[in-house]
Short mmCIF file of C-alpha atoms and ligand atoms in Angstrom, two decimals:
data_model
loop_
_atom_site.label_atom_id
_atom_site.label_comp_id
_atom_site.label_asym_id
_atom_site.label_seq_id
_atom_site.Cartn_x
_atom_site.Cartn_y
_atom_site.Cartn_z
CA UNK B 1 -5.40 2.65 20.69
CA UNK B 2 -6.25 -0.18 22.75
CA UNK B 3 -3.82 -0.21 24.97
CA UNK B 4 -4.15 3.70 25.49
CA UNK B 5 -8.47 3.41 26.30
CA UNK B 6 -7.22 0.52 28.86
CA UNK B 7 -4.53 2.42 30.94
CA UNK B 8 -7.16 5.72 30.61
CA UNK B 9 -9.59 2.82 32.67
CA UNK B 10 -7.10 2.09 35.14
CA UNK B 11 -6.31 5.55 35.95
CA UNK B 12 -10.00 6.55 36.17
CA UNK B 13 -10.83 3.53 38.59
CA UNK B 14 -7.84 4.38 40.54
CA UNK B 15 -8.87 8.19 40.88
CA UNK B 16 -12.30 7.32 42.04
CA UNK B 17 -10.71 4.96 44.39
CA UNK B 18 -8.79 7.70 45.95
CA UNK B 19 -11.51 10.40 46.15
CA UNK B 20 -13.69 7.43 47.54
CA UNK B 21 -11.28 6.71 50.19
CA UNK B 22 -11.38 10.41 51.06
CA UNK B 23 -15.04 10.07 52.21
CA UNK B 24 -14.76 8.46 55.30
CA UNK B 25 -15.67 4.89 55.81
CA UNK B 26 -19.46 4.62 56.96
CA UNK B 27 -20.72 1.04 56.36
CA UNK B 28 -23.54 1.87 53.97
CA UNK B 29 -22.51 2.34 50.33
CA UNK B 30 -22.05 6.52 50.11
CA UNK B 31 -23.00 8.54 47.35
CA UNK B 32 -19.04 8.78 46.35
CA UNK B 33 -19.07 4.58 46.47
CA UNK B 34 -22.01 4.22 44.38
CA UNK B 35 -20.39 6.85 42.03
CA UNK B 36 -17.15 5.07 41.85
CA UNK B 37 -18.34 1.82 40.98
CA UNK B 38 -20.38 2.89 38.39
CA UNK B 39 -17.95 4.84 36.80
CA UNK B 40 -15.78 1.61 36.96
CA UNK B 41 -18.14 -0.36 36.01
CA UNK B 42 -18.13 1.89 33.27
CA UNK B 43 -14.82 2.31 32.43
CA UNK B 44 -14.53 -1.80 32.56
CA UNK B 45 -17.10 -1.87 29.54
CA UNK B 46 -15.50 0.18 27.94
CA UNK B 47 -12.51 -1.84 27.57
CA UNK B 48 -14.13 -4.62 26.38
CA UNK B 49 -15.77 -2.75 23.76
CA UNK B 50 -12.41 -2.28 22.36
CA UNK B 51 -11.20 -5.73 23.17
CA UNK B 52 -14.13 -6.51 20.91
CA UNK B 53 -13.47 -4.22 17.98
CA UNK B 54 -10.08 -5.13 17.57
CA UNK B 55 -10.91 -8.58 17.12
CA UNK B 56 -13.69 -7.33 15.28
CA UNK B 57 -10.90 -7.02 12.50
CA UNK B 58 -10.53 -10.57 10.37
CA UNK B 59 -8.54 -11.72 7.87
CA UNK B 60 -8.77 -14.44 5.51
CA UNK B 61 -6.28 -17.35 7.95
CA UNK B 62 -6.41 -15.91 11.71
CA UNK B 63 -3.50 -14.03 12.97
CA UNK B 64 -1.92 -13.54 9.24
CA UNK B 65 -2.09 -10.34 7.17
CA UNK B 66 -2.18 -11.74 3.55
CA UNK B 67 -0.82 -9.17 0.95
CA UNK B 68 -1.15 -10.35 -2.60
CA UNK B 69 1.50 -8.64 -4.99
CA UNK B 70 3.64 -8.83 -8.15
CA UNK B 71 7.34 -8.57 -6.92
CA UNK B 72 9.38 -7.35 -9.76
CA UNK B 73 8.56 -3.68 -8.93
CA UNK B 74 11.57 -2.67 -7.29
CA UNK B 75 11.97 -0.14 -5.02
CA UNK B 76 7.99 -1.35 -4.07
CA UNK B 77 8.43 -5.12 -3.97
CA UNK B 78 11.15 -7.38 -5.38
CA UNK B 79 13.15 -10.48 -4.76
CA UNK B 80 16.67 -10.33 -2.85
CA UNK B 81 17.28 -14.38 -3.02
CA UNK B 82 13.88 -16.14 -2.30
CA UNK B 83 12.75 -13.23 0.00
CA UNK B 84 10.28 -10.23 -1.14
CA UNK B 85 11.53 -7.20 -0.21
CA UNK B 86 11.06 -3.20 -0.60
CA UNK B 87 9.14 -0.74 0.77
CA UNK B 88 5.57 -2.34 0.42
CA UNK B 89 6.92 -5.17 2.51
CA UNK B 90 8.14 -2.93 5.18
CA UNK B 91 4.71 -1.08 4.98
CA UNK B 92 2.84 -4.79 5.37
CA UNK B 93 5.36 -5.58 8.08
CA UNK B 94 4.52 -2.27 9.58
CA UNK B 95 0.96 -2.59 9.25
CA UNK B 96 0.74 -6.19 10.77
CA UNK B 97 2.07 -5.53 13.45
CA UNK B 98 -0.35 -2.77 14.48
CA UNK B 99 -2.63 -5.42 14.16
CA UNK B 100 -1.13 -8.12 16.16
CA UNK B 101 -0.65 -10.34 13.10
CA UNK B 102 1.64 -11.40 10.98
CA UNK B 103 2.65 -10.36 7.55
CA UNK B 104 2.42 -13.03 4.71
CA UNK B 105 3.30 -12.03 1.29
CA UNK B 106 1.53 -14.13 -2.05
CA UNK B 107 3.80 -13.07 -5.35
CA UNK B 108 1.53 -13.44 -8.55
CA UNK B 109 1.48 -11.95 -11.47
CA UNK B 110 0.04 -8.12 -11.37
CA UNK B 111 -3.72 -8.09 -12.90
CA UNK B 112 -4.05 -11.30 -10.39
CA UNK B 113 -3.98 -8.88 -7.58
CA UNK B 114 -7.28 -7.76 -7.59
CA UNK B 115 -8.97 -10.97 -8.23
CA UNK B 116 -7.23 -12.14 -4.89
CA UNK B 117 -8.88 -9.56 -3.08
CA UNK B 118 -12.52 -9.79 -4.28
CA UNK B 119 -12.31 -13.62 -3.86
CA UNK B 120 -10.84 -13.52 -0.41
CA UNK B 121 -7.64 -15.51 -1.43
CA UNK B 122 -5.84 -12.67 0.11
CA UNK B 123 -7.00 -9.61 2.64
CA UNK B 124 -5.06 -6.95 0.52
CA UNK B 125 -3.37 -5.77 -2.64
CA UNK B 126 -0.31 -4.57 -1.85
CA UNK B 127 1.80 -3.64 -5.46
CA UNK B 128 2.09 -0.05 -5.78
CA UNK B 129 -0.92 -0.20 -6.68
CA UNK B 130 -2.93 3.02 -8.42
CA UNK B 131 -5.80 3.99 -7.33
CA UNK B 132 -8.42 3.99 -10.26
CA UNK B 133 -12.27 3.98 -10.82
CA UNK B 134 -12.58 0.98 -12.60
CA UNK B 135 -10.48 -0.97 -10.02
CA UNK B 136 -12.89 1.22 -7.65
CA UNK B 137 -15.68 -0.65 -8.85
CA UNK B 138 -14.22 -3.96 -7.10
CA UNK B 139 -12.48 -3.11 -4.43
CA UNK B 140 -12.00 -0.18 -1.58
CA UNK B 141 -8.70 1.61 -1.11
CA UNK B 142 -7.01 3.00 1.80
CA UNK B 143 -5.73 6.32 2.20
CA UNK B 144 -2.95 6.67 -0.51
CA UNK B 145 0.60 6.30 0.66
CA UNK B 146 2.50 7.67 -2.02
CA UNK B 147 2.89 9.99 -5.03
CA UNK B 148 3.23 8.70 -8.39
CA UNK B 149 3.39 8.68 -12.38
CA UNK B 150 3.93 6.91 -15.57
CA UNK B 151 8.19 7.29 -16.92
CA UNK B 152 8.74 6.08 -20.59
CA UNK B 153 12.13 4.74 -20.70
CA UNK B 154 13.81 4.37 -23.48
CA UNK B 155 17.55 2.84 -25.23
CA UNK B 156 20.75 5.63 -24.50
CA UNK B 157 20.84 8.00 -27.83
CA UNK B 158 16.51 7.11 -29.05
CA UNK B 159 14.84 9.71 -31.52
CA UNK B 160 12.29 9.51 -28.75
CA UNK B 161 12.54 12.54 -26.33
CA UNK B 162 8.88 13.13 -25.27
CA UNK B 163 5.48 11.35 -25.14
CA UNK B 164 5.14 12.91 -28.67
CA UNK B 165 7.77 10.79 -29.83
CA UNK B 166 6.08 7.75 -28.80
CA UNK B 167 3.52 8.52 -32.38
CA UNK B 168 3.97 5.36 -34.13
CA UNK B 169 7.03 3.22 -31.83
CA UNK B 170 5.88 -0.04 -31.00
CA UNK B 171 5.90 0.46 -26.81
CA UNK B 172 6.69 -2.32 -24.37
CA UNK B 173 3.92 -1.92 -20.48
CA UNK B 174 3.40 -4.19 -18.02
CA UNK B 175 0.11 -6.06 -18.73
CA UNK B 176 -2.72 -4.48 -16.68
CA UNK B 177 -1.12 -2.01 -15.43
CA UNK B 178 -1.98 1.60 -15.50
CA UNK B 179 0.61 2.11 -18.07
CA UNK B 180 -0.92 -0.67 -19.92
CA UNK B 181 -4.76 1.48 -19.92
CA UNK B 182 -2.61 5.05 -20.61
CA UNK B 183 -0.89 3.89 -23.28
CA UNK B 184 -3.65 1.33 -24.79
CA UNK B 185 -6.46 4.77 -24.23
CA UNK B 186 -6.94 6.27 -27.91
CA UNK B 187 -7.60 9.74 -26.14
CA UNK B 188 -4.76 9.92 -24.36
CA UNK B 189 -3.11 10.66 -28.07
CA UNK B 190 -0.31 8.51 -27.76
CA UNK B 191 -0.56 7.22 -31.10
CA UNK B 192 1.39 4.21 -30.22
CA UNK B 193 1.67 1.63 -33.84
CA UNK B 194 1.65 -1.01 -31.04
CA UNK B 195 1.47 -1.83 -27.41
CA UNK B 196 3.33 -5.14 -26.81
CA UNK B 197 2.29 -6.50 -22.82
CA UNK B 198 4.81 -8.32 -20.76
CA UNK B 199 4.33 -9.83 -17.47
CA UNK B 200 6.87 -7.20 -15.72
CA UNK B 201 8.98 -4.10 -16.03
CA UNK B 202 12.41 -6.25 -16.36
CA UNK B 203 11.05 -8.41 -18.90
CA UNK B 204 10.13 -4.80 -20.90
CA UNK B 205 13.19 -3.87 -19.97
CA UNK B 206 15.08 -7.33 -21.70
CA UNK B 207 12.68 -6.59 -25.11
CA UNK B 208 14.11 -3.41 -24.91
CA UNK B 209 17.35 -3.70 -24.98
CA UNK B 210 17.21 -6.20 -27.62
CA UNK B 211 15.13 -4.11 -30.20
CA UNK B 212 12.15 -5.69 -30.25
CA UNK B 213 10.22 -2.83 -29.10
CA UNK B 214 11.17 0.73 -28.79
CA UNK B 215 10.15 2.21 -25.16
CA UNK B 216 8.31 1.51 -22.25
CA UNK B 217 5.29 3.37 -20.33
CA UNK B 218 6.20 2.24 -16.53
CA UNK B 219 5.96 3.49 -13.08
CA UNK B 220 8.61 6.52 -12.04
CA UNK B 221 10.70 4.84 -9.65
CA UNK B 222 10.36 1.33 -11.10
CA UNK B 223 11.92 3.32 -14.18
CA UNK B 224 14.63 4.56 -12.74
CA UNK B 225 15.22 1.06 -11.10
CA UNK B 226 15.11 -0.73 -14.03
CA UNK B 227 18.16 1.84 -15.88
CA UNK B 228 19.78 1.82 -12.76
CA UNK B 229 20.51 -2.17 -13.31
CA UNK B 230 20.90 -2.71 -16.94
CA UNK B 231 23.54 -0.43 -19.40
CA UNK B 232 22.13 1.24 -22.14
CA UNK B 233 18.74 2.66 -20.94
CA UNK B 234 17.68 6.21 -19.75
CA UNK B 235 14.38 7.18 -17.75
CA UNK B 236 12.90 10.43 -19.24
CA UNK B 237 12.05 13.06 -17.04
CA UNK B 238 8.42 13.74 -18.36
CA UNK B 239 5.93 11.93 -16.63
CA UNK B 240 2.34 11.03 -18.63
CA UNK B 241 0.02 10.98 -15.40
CA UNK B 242 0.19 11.84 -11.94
CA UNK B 243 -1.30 9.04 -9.84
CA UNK B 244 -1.16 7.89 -6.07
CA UNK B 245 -0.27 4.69 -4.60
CA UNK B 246 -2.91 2.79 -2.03
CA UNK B 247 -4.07 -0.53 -0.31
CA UNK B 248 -6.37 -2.48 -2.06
CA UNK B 249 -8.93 -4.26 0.45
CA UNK B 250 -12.60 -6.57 0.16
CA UNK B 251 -15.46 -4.28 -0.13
CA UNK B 252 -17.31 -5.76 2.37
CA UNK B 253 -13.87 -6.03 5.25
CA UNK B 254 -14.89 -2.29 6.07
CA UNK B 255 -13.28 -3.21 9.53
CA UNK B 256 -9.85 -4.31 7.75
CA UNK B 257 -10.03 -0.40 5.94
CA UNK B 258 -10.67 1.03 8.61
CA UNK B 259 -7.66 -0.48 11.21
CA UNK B 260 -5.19 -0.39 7.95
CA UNK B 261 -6.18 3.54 7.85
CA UNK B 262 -5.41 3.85 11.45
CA UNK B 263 -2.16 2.30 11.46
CA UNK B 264 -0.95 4.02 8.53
CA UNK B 265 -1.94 7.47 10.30
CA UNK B 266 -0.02 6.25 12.86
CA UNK B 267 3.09 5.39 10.67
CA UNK B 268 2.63 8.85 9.01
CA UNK B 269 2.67 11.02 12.46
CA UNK B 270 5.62 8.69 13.53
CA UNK B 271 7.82 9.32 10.57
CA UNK B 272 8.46 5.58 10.00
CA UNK B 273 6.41 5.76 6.87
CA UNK B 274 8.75 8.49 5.42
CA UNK B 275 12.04 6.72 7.04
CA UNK B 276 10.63 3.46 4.98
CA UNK B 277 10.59 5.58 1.76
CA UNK B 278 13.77 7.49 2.04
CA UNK B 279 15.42 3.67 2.68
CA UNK B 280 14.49 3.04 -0.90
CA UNK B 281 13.62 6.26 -2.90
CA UNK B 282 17.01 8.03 -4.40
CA UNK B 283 15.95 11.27 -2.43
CA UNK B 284 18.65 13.22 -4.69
CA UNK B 285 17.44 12.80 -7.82
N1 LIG Q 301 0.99 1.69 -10.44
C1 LIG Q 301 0.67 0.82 -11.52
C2 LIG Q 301 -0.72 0.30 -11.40
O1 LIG Q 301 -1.31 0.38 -10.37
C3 LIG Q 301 1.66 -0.32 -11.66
C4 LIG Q 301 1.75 -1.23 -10.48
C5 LIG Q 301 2.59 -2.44 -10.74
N2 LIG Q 301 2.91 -3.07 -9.52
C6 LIG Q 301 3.63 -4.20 -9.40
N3 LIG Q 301 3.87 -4.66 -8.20
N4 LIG Q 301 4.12 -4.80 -10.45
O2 LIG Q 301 -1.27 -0.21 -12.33
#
């Protein structure tokens, strides 16, 4: 954007420089001259203005984009070696460097993520994260970026075949989550006899294959994820909610919202945002 305003200057100052050439050259300053260097004069401010409001964007260390998540969400963020990779991380990576900064991820646990934001430890919550009212109440959220809902998965050859089934099973969610509140909410009807939290989907997933517990309320693709790596589990194709993905950023960092919109407009129109989700989304299925 600011590069586009500052080549639309140039070409202005360099039209009125060629109609003001056309005039003639009398001494005194013309009517076209006086023109022309107001409307450069013009077109100079101009530029700064944007100079200014895209520095007017900060972020909690200068030149970094901080994104606080939980990486044991795979296809959204996970580890490959020490490194946290999926399509969140591409969308950071993406989104940085829109801004002119520099991605830097912080792993935590999942109900940390918000925290982080409100208390400026990091500029945004990045963690295929739902967008919610009570979460709302702390935080703004960007335009959503992707489609979602809650899976139950459950062992190969399980009496459970719906969410009915889930009536009285003892079911594994990560802990604030909003499988956690859907299956923990008395109105939603689940019935659950218990609702055992773990820190992540794998560790469920372990719990699960053991016996301890008897399903688990996660994220769709997470779900399918998590039976694509282990033996034994299936994914089943209801879903409980539908809900959308978004960026998490400080209430008061309006400026942050607004330039994290922007660029992921801009990764929208481009198809890059789409390319980044076909990379990791089994399209087929
Ligand atoms: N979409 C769910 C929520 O917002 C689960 C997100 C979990 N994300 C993660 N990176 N572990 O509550």
């Amino acid at each position: 954007m600011k590069r586009f305003k500052t080549l639309t200057a140039v070409v202005l100052s360099c039209f009125f420089a060629v109609s003001a050439a056309g005039c003639g050259g009398s001494s005194s300053e013309t009517e076209g001259e006086a023109a022309e260097e107001e409307a450069v004069e013009d077109a100079a401010e101009e530029t700064e203005t944007d100079e200014a409001e895209a520095s007017a964007v900060t972020t909690v260390q200068d030149g970094l984009l901080i994104w606080g998540t939980n990486a044991a969400f795979e296809p959204y963020e996970y580890m490959e070696g020490d490194v946290v990779v999926g399509i969140d991380a591409e969308i950071a990576d993406a989104i940085a460097e829109k801004l002119g900064l520099t991605a830097q991820v912080e792993n935590m646990d999942f109900d940390a993520v918000i925290p982080s934001v409100t208390t400026g430890k990091v500029d945004i919550g990045l963690a295929g994260m739902t967008v919610n009212e009570e979460r709302l109440n702390n935080v703004n959220f960007s335009d959503p970026y992707v489609e979602a809902g809650q899976a139950i998965i459950v062992p190969e050859g399980s009496d459970i075949t719906s969410a009915a089934d889930l009536e009285g099973k003892i079911v594994g969610v990560q802990r604030g989550t909003t499988g956690d509140e859907y299956v923990s909410t008395e109105e939603n009807g689940i019935g659950a006899a218990s609702v055992e939290r773990f820190s992540n989907g794998p560790d469920a997933a372990q719990s699960l294959l053991t016996g301890k517990i008897d399903a688990i309320v996660l994220d769709n693709e997470p779900s399918k994820k998590i039976v694509a790596n282990s033996t034994g589990l299936v994914v089943l194709d209801e879903l409980l909610t539908s809900e959308e993905y978004a960026i998490a950023v400080a209430k008061e960092n309006t400026a942050l919202l607004d330039a994290i919109n922007e660029a992921l407009d801009e990764l929208e129109e481009s198809g890059e945002l789409q390319e980044i989700l076909d990379k990791y989304l089994n399209i087929e299925e």
